[in-house]
PDB file of N, CA, C and O in Angstrom:
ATOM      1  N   UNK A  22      34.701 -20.231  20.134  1.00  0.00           N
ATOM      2  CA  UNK A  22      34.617 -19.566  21.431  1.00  0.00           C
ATOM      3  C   UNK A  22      33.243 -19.854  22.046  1.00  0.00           C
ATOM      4  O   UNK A  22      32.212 -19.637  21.409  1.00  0.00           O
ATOM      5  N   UNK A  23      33.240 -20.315  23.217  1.00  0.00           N
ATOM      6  CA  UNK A  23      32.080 -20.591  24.148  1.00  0.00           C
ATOM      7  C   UNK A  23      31.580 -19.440  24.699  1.00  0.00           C
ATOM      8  O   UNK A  23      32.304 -18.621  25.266  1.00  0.00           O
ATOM      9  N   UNK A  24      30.179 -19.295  24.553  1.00  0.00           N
ATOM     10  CA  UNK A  24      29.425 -18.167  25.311  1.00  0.00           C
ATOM     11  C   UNK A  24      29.488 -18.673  27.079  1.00  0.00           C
ATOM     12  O   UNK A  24      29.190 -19.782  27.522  1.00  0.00           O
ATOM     13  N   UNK A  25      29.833 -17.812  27.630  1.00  0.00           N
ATOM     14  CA  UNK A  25      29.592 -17.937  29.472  1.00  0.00           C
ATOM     15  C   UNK A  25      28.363 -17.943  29.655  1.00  0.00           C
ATOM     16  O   UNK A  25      27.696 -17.808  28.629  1.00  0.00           O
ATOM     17  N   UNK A  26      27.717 -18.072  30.770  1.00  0.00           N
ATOM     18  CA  UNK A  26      26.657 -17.624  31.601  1.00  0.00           C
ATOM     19  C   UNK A  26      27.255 -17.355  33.116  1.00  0.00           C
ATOM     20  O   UNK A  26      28.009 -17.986  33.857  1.00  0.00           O
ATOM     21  N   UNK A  27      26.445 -15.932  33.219  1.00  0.00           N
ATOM     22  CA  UNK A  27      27.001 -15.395  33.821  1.00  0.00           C
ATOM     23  C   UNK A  27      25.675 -15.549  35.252  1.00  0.00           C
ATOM     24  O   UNK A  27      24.552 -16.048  35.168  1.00  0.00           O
ATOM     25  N   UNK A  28      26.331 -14.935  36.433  1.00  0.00           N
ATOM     26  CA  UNK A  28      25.377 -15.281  37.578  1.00  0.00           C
ATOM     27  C   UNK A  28      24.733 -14.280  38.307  1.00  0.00           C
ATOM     28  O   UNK A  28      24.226 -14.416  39.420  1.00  0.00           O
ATOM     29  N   UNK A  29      24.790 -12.972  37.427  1.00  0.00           N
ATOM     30  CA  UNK A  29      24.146 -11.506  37.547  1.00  0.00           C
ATOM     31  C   UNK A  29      22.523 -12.184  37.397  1.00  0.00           C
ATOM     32  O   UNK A  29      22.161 -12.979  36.530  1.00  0.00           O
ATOM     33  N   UNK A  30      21.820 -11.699  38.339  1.00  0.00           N
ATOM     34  CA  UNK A  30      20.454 -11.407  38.279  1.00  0.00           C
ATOM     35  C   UNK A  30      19.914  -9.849  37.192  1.00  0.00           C
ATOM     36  O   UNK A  30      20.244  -8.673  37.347  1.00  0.00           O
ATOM     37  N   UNK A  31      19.068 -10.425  36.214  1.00  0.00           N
ATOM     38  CA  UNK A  31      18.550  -9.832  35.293  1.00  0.00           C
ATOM     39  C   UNK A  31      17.729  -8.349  36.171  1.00  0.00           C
ATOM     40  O   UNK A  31      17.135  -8.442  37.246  1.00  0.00           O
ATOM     41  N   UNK A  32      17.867  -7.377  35.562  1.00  0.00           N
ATOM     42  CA  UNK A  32      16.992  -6.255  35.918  1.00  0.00           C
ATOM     43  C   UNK A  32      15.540  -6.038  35.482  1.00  0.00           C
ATOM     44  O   UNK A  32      15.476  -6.080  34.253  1.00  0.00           O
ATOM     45  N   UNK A  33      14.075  -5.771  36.193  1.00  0.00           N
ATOM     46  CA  UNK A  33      13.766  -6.179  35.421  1.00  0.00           C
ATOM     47  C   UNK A  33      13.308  -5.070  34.038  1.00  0.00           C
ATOM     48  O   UNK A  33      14.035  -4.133  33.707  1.00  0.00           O
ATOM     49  N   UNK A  34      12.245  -5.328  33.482  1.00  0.00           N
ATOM     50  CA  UNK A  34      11.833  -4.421  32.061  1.00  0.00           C
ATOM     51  C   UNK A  34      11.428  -3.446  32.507  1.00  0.00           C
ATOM     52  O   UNK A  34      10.266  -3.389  32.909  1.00  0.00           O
ATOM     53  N   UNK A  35      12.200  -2.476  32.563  1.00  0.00           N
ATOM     54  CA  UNK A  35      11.236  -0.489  33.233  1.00  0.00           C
ATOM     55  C   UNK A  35       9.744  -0.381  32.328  1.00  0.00           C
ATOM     56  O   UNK A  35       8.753   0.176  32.802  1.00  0.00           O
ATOM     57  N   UNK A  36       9.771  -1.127  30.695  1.00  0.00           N
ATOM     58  CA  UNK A  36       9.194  -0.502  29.723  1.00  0.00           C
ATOM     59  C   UNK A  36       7.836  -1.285  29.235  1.00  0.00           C
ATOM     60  O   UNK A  36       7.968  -2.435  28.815  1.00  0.00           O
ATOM     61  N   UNK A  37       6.426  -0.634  29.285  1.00  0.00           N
ATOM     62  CA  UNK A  37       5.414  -2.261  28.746  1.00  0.00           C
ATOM     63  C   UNK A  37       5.096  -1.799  27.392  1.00  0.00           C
ATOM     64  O   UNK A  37       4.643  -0.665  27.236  1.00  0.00           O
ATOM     65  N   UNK A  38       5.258  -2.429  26.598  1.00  0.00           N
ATOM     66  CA  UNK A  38       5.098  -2.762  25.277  1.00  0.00           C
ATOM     67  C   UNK A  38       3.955  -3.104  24.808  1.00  0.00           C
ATOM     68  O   UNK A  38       3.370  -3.926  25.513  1.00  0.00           O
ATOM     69  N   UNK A  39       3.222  -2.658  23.534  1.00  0.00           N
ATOM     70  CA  UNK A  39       1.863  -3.086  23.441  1.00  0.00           C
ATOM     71  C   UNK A  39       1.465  -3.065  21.950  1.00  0.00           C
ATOM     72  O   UNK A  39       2.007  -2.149  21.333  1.00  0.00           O
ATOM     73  N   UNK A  40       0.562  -3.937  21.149  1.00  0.00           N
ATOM     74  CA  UNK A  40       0.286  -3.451  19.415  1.00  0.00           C
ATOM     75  C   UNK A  40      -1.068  -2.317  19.788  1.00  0.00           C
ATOM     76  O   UNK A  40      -2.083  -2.242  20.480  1.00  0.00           O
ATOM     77  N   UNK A  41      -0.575  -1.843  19.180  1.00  0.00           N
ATOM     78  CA  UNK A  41      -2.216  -0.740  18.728  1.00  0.00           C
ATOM     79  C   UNK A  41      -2.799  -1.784  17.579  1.00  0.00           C
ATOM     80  O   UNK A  41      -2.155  -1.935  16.540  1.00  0.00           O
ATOM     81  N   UNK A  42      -3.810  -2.368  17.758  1.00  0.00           N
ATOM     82  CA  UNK A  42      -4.608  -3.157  17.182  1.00  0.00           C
ATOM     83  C   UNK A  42      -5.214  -2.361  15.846  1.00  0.00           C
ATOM     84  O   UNK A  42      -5.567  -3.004  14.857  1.00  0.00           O
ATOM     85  N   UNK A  43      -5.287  -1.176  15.892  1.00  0.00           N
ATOM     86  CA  UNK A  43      -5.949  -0.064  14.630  1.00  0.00           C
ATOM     87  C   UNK A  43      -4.894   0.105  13.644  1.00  0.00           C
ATOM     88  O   UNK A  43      -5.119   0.428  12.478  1.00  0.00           O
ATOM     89  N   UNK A  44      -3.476  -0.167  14.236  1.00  0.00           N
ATOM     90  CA  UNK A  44      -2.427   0.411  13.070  1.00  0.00           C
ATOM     91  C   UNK A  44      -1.681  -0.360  12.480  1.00  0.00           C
ATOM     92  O   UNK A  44      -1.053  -0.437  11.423  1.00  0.00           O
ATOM     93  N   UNK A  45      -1.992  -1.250  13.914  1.00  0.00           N
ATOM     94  CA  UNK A  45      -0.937  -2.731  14.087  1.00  0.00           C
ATOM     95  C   UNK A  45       0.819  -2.523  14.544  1.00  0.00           C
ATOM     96  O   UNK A  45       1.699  -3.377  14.647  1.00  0.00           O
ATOM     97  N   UNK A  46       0.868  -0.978  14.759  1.00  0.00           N
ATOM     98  CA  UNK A  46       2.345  -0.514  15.098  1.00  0.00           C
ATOM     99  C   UNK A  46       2.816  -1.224  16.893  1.00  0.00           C
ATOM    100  O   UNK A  46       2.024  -1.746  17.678  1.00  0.00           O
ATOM    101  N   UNK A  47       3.836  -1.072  17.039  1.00  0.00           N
ATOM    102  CA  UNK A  47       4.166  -1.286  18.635  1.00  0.00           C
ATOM    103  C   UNK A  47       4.357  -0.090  19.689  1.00  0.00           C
ATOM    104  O   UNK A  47       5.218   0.758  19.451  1.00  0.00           O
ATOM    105  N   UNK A  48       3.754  -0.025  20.577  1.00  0.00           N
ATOM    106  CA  UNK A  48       3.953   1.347  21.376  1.00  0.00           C
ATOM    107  C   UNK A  48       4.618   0.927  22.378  1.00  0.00           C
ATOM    108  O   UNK A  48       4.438  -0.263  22.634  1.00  0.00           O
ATOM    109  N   UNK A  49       5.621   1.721  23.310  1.00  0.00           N
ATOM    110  CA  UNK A  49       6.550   1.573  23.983  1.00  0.00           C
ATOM    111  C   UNK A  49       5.892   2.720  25.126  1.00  0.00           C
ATOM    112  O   UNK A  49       5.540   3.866  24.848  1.00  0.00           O
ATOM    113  N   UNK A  50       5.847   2.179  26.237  1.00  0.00           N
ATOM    114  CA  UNK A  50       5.678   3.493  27.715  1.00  0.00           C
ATOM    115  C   UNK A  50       6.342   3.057  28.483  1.00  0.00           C
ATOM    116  O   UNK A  50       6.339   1.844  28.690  1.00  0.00           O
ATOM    117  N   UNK A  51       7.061   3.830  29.097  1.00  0.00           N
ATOM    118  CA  UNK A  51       7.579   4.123  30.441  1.00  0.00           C
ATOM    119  C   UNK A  51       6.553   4.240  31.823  1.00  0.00           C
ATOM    120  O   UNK A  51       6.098   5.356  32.074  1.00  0.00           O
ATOM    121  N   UNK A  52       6.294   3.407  32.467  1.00  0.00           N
ATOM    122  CA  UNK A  52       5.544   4.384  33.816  1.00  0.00           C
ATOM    123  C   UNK A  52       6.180   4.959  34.591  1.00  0.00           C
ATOM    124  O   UNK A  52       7.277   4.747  35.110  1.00  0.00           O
ATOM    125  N   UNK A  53       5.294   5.887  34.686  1.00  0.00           N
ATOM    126  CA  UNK A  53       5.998   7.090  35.974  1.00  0.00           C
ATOM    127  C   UNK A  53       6.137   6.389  37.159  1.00  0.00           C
ATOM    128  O   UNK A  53       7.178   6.643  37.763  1.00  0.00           O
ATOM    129  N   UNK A  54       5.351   5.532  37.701  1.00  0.00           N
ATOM    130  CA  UNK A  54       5.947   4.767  39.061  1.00  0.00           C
ATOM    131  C   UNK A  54       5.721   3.575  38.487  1.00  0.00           C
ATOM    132  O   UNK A  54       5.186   3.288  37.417  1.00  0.00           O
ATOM    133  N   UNK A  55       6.247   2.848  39.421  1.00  0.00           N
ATOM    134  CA  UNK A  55       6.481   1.563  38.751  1.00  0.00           C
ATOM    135  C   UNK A  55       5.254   0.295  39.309  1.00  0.00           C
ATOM    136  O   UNK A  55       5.179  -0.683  38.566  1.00  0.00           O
ATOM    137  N   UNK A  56       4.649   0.298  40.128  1.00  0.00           N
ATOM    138  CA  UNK A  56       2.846  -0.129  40.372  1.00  0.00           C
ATOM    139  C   UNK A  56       2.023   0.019  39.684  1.00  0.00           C
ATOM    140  O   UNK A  56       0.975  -0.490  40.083  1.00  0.00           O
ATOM    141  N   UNK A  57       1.951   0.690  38.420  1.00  0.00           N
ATOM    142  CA  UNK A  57       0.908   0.870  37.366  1.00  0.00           C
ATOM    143  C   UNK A  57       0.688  -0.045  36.792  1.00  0.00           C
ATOM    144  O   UNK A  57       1.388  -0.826  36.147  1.00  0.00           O
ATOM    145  N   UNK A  58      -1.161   0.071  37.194  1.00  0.00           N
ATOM    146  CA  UNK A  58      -1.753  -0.989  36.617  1.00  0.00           C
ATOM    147  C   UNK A  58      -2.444  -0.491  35.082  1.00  0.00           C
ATOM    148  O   UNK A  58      -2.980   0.617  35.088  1.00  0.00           O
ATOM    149  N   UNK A  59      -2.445  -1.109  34.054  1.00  0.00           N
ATOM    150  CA  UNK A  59      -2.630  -0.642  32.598  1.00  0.00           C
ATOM    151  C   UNK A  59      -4.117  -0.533  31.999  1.00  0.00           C
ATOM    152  O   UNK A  59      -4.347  -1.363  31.119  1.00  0.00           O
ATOM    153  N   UNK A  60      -5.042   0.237  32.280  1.00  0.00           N
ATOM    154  CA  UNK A  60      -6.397   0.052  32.043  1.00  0.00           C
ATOM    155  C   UNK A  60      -6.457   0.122  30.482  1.00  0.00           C
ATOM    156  O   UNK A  60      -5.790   0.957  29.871  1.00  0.00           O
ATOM    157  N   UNK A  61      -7.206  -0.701  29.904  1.00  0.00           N
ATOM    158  CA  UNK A  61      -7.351  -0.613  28.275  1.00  0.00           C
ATOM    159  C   UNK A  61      -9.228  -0.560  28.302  1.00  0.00           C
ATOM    160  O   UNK A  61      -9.935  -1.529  28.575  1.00  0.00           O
ATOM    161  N   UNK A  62      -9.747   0.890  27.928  1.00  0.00           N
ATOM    162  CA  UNK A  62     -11.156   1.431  27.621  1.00  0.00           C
ATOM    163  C   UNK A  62     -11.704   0.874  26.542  1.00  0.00           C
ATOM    164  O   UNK A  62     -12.830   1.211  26.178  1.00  0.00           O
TER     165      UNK A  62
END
């Protein structure tokens, strides 16, 4: 069986993803609006 491709435009990622460099785990956020720019201190 052949996979299709289909001609739906992708949505894009609500979610930014990031390693915590101290634990090495992956953290997952949501922004509350979607223009957020990600400051790292």
């Amino acid at each position: 069986m052949a996979a299709q491709s289909s001609s739906k435009e992708l949505r894009p990622n609500p979610f930014i993803a990031y390693r915590d460099p101290e634990t090495g785990k992956w953290i997952v956020v949501k922004p509350q609006t979607r223009d957020v720019e990600v400051a790292v201190a």
